[in-house]
Coordinates of C-alpha atoms and ligand atoms in Angstrom, one line a residue:
X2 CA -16.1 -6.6 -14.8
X3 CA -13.6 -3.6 -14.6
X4 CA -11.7 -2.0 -16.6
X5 CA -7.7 -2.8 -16.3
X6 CA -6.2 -1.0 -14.2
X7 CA -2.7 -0.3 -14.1
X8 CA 0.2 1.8 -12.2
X9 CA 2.4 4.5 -13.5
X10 CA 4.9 6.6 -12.5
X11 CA 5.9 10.1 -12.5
X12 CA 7.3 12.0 -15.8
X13 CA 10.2 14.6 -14.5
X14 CA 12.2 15.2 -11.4
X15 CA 10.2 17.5 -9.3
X16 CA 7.4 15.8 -10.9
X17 CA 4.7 14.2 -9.0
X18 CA 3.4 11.2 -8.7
X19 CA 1.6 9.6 -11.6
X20 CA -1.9 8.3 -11.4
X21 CA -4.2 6.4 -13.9
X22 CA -7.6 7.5 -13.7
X23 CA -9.8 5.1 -15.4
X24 CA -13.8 5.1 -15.7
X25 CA -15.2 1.9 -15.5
X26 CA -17.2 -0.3 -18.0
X27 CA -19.2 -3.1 -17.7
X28 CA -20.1 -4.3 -20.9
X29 CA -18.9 -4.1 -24.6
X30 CA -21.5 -2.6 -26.7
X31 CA -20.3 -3.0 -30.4
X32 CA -22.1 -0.3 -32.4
X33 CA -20.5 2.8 -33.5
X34 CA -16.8 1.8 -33.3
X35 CA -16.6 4.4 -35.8
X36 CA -18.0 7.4 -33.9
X37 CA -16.3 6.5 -30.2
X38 CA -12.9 6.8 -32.3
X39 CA -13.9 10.0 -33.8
X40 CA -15.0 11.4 -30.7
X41 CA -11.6 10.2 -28.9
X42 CA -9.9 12.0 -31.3
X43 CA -11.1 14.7 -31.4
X44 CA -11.2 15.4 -27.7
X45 CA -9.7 18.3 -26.4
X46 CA -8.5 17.2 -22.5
X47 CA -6.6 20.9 -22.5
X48 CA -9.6 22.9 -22.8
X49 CA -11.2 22.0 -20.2
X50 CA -8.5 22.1 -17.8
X51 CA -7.3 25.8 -16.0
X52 CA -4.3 24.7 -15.8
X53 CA -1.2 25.4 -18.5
X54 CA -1.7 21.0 -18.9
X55 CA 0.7 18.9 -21.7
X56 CA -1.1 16.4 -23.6
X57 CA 1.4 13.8 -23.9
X58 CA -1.3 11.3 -25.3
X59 CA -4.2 10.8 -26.7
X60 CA -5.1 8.0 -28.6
X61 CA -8.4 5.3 -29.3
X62 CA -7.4 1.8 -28.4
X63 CA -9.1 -1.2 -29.6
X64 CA -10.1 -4.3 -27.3
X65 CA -7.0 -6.4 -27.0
X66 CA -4.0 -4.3 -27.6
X67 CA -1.0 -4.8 -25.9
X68 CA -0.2 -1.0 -24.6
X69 CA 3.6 -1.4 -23.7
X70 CA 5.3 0.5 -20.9
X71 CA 8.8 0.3 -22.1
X72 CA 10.4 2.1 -19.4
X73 CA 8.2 0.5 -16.4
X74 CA 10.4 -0.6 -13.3
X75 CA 10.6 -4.1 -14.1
X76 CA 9.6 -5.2 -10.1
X77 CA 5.8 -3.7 -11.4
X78 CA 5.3 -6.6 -13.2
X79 CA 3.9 -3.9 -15.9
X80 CA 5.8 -4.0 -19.0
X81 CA 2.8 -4.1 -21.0
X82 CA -1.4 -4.1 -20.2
X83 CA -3.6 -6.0 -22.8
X84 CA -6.8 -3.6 -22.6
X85 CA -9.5 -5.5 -22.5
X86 CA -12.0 -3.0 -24.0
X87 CA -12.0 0.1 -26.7
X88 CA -11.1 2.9 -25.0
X89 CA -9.7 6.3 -25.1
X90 CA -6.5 7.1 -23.7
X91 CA -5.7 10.6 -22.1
X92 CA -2.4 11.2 -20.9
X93 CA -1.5 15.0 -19.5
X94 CA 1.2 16.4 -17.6
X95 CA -0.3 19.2 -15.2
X96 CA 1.5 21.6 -13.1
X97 CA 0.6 22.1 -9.9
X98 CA 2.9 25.4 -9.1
X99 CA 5.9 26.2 -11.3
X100 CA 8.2 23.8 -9.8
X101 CA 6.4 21.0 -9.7
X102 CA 3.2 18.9 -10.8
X103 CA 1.7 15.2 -12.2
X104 CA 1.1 13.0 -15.1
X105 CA -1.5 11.0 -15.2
X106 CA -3.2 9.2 -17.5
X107 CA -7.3 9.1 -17.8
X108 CA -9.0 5.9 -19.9
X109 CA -12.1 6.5 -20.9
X110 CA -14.5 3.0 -22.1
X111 CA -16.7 3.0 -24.9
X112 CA -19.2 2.2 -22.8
X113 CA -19.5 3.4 -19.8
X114 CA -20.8 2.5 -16.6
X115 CA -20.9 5.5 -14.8
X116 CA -18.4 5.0 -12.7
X117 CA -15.0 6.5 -12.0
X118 CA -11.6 4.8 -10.2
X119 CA -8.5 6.3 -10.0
X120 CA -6.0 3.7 -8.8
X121 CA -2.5 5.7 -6.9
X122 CA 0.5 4.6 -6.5
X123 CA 4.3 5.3 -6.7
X124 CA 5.9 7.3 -3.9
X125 CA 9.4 6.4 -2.2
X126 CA 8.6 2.6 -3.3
X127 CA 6.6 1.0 -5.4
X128 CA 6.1 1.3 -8.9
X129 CA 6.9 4.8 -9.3
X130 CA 9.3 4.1 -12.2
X131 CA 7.0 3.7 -14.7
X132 CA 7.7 6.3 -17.4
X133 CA 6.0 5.9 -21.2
X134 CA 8.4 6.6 -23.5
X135 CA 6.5 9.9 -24.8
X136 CA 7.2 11.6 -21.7
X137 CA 11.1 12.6 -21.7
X138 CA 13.8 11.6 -19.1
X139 CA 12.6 10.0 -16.2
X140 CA 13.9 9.2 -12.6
X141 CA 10.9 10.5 -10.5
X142 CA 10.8 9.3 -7.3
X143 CA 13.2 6.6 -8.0
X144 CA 14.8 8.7 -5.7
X145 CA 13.9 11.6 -3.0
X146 CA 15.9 14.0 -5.2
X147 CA 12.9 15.8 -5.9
X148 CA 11.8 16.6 -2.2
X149 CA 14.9 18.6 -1.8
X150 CA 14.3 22.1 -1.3
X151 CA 11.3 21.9 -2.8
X152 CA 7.7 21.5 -0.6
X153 CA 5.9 21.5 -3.7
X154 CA 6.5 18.5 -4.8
X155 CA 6.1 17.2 -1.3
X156 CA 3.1 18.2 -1.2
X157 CA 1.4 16.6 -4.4
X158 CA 3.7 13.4 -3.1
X159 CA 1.8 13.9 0.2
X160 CA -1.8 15.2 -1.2
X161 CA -2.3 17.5 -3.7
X162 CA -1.7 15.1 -6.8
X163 CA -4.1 12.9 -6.1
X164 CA -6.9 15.3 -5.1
X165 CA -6.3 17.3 -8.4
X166 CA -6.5 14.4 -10.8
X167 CA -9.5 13.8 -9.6
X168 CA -10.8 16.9 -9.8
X169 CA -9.3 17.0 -13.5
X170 CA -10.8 13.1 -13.6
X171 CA -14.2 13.9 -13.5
X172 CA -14.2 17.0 -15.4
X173 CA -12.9 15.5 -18.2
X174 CA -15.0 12.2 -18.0
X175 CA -17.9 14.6 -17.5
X176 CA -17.2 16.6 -21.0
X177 CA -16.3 13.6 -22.6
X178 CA -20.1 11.5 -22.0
X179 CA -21.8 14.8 -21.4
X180 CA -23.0 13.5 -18.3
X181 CA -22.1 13.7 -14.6
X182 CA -20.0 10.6 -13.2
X183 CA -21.6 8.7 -10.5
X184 CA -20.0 7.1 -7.4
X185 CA -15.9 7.4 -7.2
X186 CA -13.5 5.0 -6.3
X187 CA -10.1 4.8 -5.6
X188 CA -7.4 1.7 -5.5
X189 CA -3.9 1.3 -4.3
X190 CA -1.6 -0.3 -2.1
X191 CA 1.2 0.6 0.3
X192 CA 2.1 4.4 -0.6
X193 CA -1.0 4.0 -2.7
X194 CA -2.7 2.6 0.4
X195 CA -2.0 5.9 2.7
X196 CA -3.0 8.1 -0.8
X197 CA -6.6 6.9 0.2
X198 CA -6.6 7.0 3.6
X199 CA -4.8 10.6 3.4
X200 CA -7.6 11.7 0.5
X201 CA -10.5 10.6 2.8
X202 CA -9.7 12.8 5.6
X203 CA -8.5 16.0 3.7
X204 CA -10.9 15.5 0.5
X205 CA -13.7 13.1 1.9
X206 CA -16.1 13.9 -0.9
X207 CA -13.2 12.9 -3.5
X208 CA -14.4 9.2 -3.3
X209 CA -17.4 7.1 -2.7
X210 CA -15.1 3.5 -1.9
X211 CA -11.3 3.1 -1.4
X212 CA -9.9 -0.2 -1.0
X213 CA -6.7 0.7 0.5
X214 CA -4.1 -2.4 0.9
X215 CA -1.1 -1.9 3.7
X216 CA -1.6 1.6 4.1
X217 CA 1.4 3.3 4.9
X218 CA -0.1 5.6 7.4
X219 CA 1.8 7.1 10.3
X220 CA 4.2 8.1 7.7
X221 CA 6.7 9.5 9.4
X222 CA 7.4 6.9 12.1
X223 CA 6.7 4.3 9.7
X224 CA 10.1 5.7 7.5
X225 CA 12.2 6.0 10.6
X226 CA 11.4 2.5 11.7
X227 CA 12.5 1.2 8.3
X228 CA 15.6 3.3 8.8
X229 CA 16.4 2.0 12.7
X230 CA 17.1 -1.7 10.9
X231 CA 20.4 -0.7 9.6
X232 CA 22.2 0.6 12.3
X233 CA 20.7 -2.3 14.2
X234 CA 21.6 -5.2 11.3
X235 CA 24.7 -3.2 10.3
X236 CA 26.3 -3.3 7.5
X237 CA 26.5 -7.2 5.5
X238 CA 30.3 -7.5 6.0
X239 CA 30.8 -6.5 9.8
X240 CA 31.1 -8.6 12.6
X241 CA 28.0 -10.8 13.8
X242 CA 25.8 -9.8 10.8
X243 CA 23.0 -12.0 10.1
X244 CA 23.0 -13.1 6.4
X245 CA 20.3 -13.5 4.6
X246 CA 20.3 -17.0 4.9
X247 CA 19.9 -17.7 8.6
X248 CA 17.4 -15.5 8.8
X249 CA 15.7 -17.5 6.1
X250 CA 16.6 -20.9 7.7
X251 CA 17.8 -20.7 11.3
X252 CA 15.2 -17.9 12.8
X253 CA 12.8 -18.5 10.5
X254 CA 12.1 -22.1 11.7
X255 CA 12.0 -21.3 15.0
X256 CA 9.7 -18.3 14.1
X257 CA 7.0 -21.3 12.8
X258 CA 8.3 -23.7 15.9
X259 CA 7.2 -21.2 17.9
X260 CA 4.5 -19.8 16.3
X261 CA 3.2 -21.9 13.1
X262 CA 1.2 -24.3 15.5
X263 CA -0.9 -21.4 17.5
X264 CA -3.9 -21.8 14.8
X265 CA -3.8 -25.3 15.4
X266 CA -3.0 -26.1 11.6
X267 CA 0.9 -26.9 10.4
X268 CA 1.6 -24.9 7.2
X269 CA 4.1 -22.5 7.4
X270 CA 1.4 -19.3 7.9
X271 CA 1.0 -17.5 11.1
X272 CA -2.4 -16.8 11.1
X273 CA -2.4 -13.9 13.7
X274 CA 0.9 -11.9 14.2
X275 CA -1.0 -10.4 17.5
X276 CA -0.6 -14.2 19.2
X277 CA 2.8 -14.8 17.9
X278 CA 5.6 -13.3 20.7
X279 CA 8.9 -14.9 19.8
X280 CA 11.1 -16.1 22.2
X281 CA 14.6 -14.6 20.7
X282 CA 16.9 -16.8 23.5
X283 CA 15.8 -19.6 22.1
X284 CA 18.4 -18.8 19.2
X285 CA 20.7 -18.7 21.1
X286 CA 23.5 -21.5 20.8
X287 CA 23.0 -24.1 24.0
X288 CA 19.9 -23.1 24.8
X289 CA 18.7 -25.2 26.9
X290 CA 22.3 -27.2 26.9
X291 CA 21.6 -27.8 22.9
X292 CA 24.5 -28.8 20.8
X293 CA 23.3 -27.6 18.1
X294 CA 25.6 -25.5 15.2
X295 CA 21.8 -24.1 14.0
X296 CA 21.8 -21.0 16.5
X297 CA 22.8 -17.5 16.9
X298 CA 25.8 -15.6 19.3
X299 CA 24.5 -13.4 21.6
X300 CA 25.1 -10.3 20.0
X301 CA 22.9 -11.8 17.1
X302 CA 20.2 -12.9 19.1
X303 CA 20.5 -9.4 20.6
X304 CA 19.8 -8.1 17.3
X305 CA 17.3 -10.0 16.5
X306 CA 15.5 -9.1 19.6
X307 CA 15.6 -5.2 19.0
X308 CA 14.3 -6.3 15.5
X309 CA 11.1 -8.4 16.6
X310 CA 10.0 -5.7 19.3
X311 CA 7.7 -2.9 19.2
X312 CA 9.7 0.2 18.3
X313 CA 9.5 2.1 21.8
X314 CA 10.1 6.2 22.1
X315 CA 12.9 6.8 24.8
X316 CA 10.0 6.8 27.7
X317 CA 8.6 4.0 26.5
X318 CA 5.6 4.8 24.4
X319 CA 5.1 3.0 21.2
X320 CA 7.0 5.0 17.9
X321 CA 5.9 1.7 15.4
X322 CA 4.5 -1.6 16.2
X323 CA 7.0 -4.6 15.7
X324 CA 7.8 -6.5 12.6
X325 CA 5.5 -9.2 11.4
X326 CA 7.2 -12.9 12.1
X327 CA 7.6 -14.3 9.5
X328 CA 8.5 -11.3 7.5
X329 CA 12.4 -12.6 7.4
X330 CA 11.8 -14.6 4.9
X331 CA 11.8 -11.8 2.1
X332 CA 12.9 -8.8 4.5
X333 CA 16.3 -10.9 5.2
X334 CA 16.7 -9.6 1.5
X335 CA 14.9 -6.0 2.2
X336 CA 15.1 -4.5 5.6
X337 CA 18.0 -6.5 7.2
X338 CA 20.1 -6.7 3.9
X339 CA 22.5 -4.6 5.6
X340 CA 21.9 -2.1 3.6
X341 CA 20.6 1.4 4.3
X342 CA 16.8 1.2 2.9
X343 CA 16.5 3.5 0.5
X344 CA 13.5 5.7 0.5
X345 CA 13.8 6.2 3.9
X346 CA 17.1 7.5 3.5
X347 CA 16.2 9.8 0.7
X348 CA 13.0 11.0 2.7
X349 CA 15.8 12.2 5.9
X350 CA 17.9 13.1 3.7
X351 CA 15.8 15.6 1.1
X352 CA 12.6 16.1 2.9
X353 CA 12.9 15.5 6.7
X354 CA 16.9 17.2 7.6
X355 CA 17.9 18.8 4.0
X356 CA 21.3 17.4 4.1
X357 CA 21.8 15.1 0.6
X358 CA 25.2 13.6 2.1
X359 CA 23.7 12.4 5.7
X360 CA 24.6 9.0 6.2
X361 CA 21.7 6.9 7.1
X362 CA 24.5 4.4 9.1
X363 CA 24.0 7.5 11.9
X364 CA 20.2 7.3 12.2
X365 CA 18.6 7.4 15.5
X366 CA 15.3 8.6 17.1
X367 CA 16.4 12.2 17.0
X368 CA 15.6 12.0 13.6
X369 CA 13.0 9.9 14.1
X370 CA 11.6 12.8 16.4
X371 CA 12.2 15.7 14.3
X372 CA 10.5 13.9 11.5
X373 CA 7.0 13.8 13.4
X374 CA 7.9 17.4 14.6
X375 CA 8.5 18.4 10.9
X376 CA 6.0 16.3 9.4
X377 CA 6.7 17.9 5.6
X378 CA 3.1 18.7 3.9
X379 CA 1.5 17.1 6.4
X380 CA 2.5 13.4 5.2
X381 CA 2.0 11.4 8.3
X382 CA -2.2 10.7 7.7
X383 CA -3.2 9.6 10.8
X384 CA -5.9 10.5 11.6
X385 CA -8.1 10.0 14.6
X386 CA -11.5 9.9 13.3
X387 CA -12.2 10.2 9.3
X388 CA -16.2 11.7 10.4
X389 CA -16.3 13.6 7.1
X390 CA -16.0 10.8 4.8
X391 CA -18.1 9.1 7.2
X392 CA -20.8 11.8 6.8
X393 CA -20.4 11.5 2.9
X394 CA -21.4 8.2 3.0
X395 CA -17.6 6.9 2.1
X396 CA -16.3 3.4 3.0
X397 CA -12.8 1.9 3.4
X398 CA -11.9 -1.5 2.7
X399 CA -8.6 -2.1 4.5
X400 CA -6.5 -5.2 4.1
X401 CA -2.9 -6.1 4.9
X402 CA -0.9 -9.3 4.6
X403 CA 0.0 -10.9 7.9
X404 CA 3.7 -10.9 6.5
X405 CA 4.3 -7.7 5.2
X406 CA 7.7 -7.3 5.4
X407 CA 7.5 -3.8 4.4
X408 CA 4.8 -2.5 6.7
X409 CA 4.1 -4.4 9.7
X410 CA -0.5 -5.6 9.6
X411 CA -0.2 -4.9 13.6
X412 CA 0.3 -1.0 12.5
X413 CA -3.1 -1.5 10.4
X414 CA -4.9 -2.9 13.8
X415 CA -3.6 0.2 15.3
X416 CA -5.0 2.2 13.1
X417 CA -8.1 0.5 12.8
X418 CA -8.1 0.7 16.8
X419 CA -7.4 4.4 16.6
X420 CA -10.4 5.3 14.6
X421 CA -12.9 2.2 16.8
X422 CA -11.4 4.3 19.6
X423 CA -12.7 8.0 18.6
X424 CA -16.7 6.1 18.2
X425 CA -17.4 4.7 21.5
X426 CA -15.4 1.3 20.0
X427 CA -18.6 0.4 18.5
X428 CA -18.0 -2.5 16.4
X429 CA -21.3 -2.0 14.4
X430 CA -20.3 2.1 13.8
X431 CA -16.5 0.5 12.3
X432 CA -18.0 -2.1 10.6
X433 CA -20.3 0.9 8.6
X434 CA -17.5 2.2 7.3
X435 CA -13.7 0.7 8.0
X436 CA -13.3 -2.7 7.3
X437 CA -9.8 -4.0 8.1
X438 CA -9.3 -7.6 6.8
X439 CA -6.1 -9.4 7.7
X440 CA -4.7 -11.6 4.9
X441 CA -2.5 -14.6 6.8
X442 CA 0.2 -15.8 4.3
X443 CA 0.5 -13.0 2.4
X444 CA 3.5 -10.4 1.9
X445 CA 3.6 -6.8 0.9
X446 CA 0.9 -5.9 -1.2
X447 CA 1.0 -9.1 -2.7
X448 CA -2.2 -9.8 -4.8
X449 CA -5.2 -7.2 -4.4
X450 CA -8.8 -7.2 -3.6
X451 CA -11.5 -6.4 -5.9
X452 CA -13.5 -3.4 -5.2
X453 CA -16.9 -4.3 -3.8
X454 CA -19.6 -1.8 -5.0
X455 CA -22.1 -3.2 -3.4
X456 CA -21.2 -2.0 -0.3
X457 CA -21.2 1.7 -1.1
X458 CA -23.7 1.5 -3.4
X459 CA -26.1 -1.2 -1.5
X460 CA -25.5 -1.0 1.5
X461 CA -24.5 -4.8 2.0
X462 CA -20.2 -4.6 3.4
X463 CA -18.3 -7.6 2.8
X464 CA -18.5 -9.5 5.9
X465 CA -15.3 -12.0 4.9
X466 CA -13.1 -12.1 1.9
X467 CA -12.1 -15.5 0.2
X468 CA -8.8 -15.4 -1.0
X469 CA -7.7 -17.9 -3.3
X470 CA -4.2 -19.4 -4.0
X471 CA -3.4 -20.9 -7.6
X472 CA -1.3 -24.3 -8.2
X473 CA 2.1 -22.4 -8.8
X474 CA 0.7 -19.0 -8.1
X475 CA -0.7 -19.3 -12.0
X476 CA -4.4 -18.2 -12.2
X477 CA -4.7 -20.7 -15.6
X478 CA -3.2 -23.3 -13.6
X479 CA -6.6 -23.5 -11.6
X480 CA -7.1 -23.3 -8.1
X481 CA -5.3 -25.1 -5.0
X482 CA -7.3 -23.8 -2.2
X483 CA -9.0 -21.2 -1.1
X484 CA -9.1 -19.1 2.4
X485 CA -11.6 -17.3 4.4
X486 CA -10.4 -13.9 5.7
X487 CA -11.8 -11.7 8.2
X488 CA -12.2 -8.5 9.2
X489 CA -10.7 -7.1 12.6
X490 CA -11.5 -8.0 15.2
X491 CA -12.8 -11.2 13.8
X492 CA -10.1 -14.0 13.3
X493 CA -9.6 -16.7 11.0
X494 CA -10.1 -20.0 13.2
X495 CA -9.7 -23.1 12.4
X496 CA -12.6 -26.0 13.4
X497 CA -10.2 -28.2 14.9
X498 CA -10.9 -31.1 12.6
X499 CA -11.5 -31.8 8.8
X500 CA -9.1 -30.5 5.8
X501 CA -7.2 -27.5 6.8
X502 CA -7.2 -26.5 2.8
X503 CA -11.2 -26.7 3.3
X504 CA -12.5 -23.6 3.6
X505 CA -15.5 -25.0 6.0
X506 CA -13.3 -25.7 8.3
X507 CA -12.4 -22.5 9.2
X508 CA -14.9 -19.4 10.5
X509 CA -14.1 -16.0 11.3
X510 CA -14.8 -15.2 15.1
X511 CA -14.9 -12.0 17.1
X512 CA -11.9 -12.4 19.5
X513 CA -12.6 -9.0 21.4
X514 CA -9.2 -8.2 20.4
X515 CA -9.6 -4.6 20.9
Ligands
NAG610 C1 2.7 26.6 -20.3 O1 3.6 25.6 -20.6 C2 4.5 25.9 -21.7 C3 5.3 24.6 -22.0 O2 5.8 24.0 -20.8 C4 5.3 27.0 -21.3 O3 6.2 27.4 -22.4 C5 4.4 28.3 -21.0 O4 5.2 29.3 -20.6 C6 3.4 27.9 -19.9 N1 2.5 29.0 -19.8 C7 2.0 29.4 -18.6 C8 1.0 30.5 -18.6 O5 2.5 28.9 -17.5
NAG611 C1 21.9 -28.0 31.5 O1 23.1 -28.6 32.0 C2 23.4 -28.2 33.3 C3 24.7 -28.8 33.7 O2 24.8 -30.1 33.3 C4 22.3 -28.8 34.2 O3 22.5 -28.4 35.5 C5 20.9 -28.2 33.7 O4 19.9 -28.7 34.5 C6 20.7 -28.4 32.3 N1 19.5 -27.7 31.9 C7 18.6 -28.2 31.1 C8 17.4 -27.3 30.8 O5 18.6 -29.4 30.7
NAG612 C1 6.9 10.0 24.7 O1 7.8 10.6 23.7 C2 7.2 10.8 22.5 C3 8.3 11.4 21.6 O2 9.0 12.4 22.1 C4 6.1 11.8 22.7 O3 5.5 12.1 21.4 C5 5.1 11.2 23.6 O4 4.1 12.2 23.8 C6 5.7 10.9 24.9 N1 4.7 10.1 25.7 C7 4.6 10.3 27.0 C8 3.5 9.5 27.7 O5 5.3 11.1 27.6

């Protein structure tokens, strides 16, 4: 058992991102309560820190409290974190150069097992808001603001924040046991996601394991395909918009009449994205002499066209893999709102062309261009081979929901693809290190894995992943059904026969898909 682990967010403009930095426990050992208070107390973070470092909190909290997070962005689902152990809680504010820097906050177990995890998040999106109430004003990266004019804080948004807390991390965990912390390992999702991926191949000692869930990697194209959807949707009142509604209803039943079936089991999930092409005419009204009022113009369908293909570069080469079908369902609220997305406007405006009043209704791949020319602090990790971390002895365990409606799972297959590519596509070489697993059903960062030590410090890598879904989505409501998922290139398939909620009746097998 872990520690909790939860998100934070940044503390001033020009302000980094915020990171919790926890050491993991295993067990509760119940004598000297006394002393491990004391000890907490009296710890002096600062001192052992170069750095000019605020101590915004420090503090001894017992098993069961209820730490609240007043200020949290309310779409974390973090307004307060029971802690399920004693602990100590750090919290610092460091600069990294005088106009910018990082919170972060460091919890340290009575008992200890060793271990260190840092968990990222935050960025553009996510839950960056968070802000304890200690800490001053906040609005972080709740918008771009910061990036303007300012690479510094670009660069610990893009690299340095992370690397230094955990630097700071296991100094401090070191003089608070008086011993050296063993393996490292990092957590996170989405912006969190591409924190790990960017850490392992500019720091790839940092961390012994990183689970890193819809990795926004390929930064820069990934932010100007997010921004291509509104001057393709336009905006919700003009003519032939596509309200949020038919794209729940109208295309997204023919997204599962076309594509539910393919794993042989109707229930709503596309298992593979890769084997789902949709068929946009078929939208359109009188297809197929149809009489039907449930269909699209032609301009619409045209839209919806340009939405569902691969994101080409003028001479045809690939900027950003498509959308993942059915993705509409919570993207007709997101991406094709018809409304400019907002962190990738802010990142054109402050960080890729300087210009606060651009209007994001103008974008095209000019920008889209000049971002991967510009590539501020180096943000777009993607790398081709990650042979360092390799060498270290590092693993990455990969996974991304089959309808992230964020960040399409086929840019994740790429990526894993890239890397197969750069060692002789050598499944057993990937499979040492990169596991991708691909979670049908599931949206952005929805629900994450559990970190698997065994396979960094056994040896032994997780060959499939059950997933588990809960009657009403309520873990005390007890289990519905569970789900075997695989790692790429492997496939969930189903056996043809016997209870599609049965696990046994689906295997994972090797499609050669790469
Ligand atoms: C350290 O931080 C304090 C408070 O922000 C500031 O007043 C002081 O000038 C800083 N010192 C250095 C050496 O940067
Ligand atoms: C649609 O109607 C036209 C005219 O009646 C007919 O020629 C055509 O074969 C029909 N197409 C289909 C697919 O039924
Ligand atoms: C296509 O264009 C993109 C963007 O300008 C460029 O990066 C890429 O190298 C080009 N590919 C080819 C094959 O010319």
């Amino acid at each position: 058992m872990g520690i909790s682990v939860l998100t934070a967010g940044m503390a001033r403009t020009a302000w980094s991102l915020c990171l919790v930095y926890s050491v993991l426990a295993l067990a509760v050992d119940a004598d000297n309560h006394v002393s491990f208070k004391e000890q907490c107390l009296s710890f002096k973070p600062q001192t052992h820190i170069s750095k000019n470092a605020t101590l915004n909190r420090l503090e001894y909290v017992a098993a069961g409290t209820n730490l609240a997070f007043p200020n949290n962005h309310p779409s974390c689902n973090r307004q307060s974190q029971v802690v399920a152990i004693d602990l100590c809680r750090v919290a610092l504010s460091i600069p990294t150069s005088p106009r910018s820097g990082f919170t972060y906050e460091l919890w340290l177990p009575e008992t200890w097992n060793g271990r260190t995890l840092a968990t990222g998040n935050g960025g553009l999106d996510g839950c960056i808001k968070y802000e304890d109430i200690s800490y001053g004003a906040a609005n972080g990266f709740s918008s771009g603001e910061a990036f303007y004019q300012n690479e510094d804080a670009v660069i610990d948004f893009s690299y340095r924040a992370l690397h230094e807390s955990v630097e700071v991390g296991k100094k401090l965990t070191s003089h608070f046991y008086g011993k050296k912390p063993g393996k490292s390992y990092y957590i996170g999702c989405s912006l969190g996601g591409r924190q790990g991926i960017g850490n392992a191949e500019k720091f790839p000692t940092d961390f012994d394991g990183i689970v890193a869930g819809a990795p926004a990697v390929d930064f820069n194209s990934l932010y100007s395909w997010r921004a291509s959807f509104f001057p393709i949707t336009g905006a919700a009142k003009s003519a032939d918009f596509i309200s949020p509604d038919t794209w729940k209803t109208t295309i997204h039943n023919e997204v599962l009449r076309q594509c539910d079936y393919i794993d042989g089991v109707e229930d709503g999930i596309i298992e593979d994205p890769i084997l789902c092409h949709v068929d946009t005419e078929r939208l359109l009204c009188g297809y197929d002499n149809s009489t039907s009022t449930d269909c699209l113009s032609a301009a619409q369908v045209k839209r919806v066209k340009a939405i569902f293909d691969d994101y080409l570069w003028p001479n045809g080469t690939l900027l950003y893999p498509r959308v993942n079908p059915g993705g509409e369902l919570l993207a007709a609220d997101g991406l094709y709102s018809g409304k400019a997305y907002g962190p990738s406007a802010d990142w054109f405006k402050f960080a890729i062309l300087g210009q606060p009043a651009w209007d994001p209704a103008t974008y095209t791949m000019n920008d889209a261009l000049l971002a991967v020319q510009k590539n501020p602090a180096d943000i777009d990790t993607w790398p081709s081979s990650l042979t360092a971390f390799q060498n270290h002895g590092g693993k990455i365990l990969a996974y991304h929901g089959q309808q992230d409606q964020q960040i399409s799972s086929l840019n994740s297959v790429r990526f894993w693809k890239k890397l197969a590519s750069e060692v002789g596509d050598d499944l057993d070489k990937m499979d040492a290190y990169f596991r991708l697993f691909r979670i049908p059903g599931m949206n952005h960062c929805g629900g994450g894995l559990c970190l698997d030590f065994d396979w960094v410090e056994k040896g032994i890598g997780p060959a499939e992943i059950v997933g588990t879904k809960f009657v009403g989505d309520s873990v005390d409501a007890g289990i519905m059904y569970q789900h075997r998922h695989c790692r790429y290139p492997y496939r969930s398939t189903y056996s043809g026969d016997g209870d599609h909620l049965d696990m046994a009746s689906w295997h994972c097998v090797n499609f050669g898909g790469y």
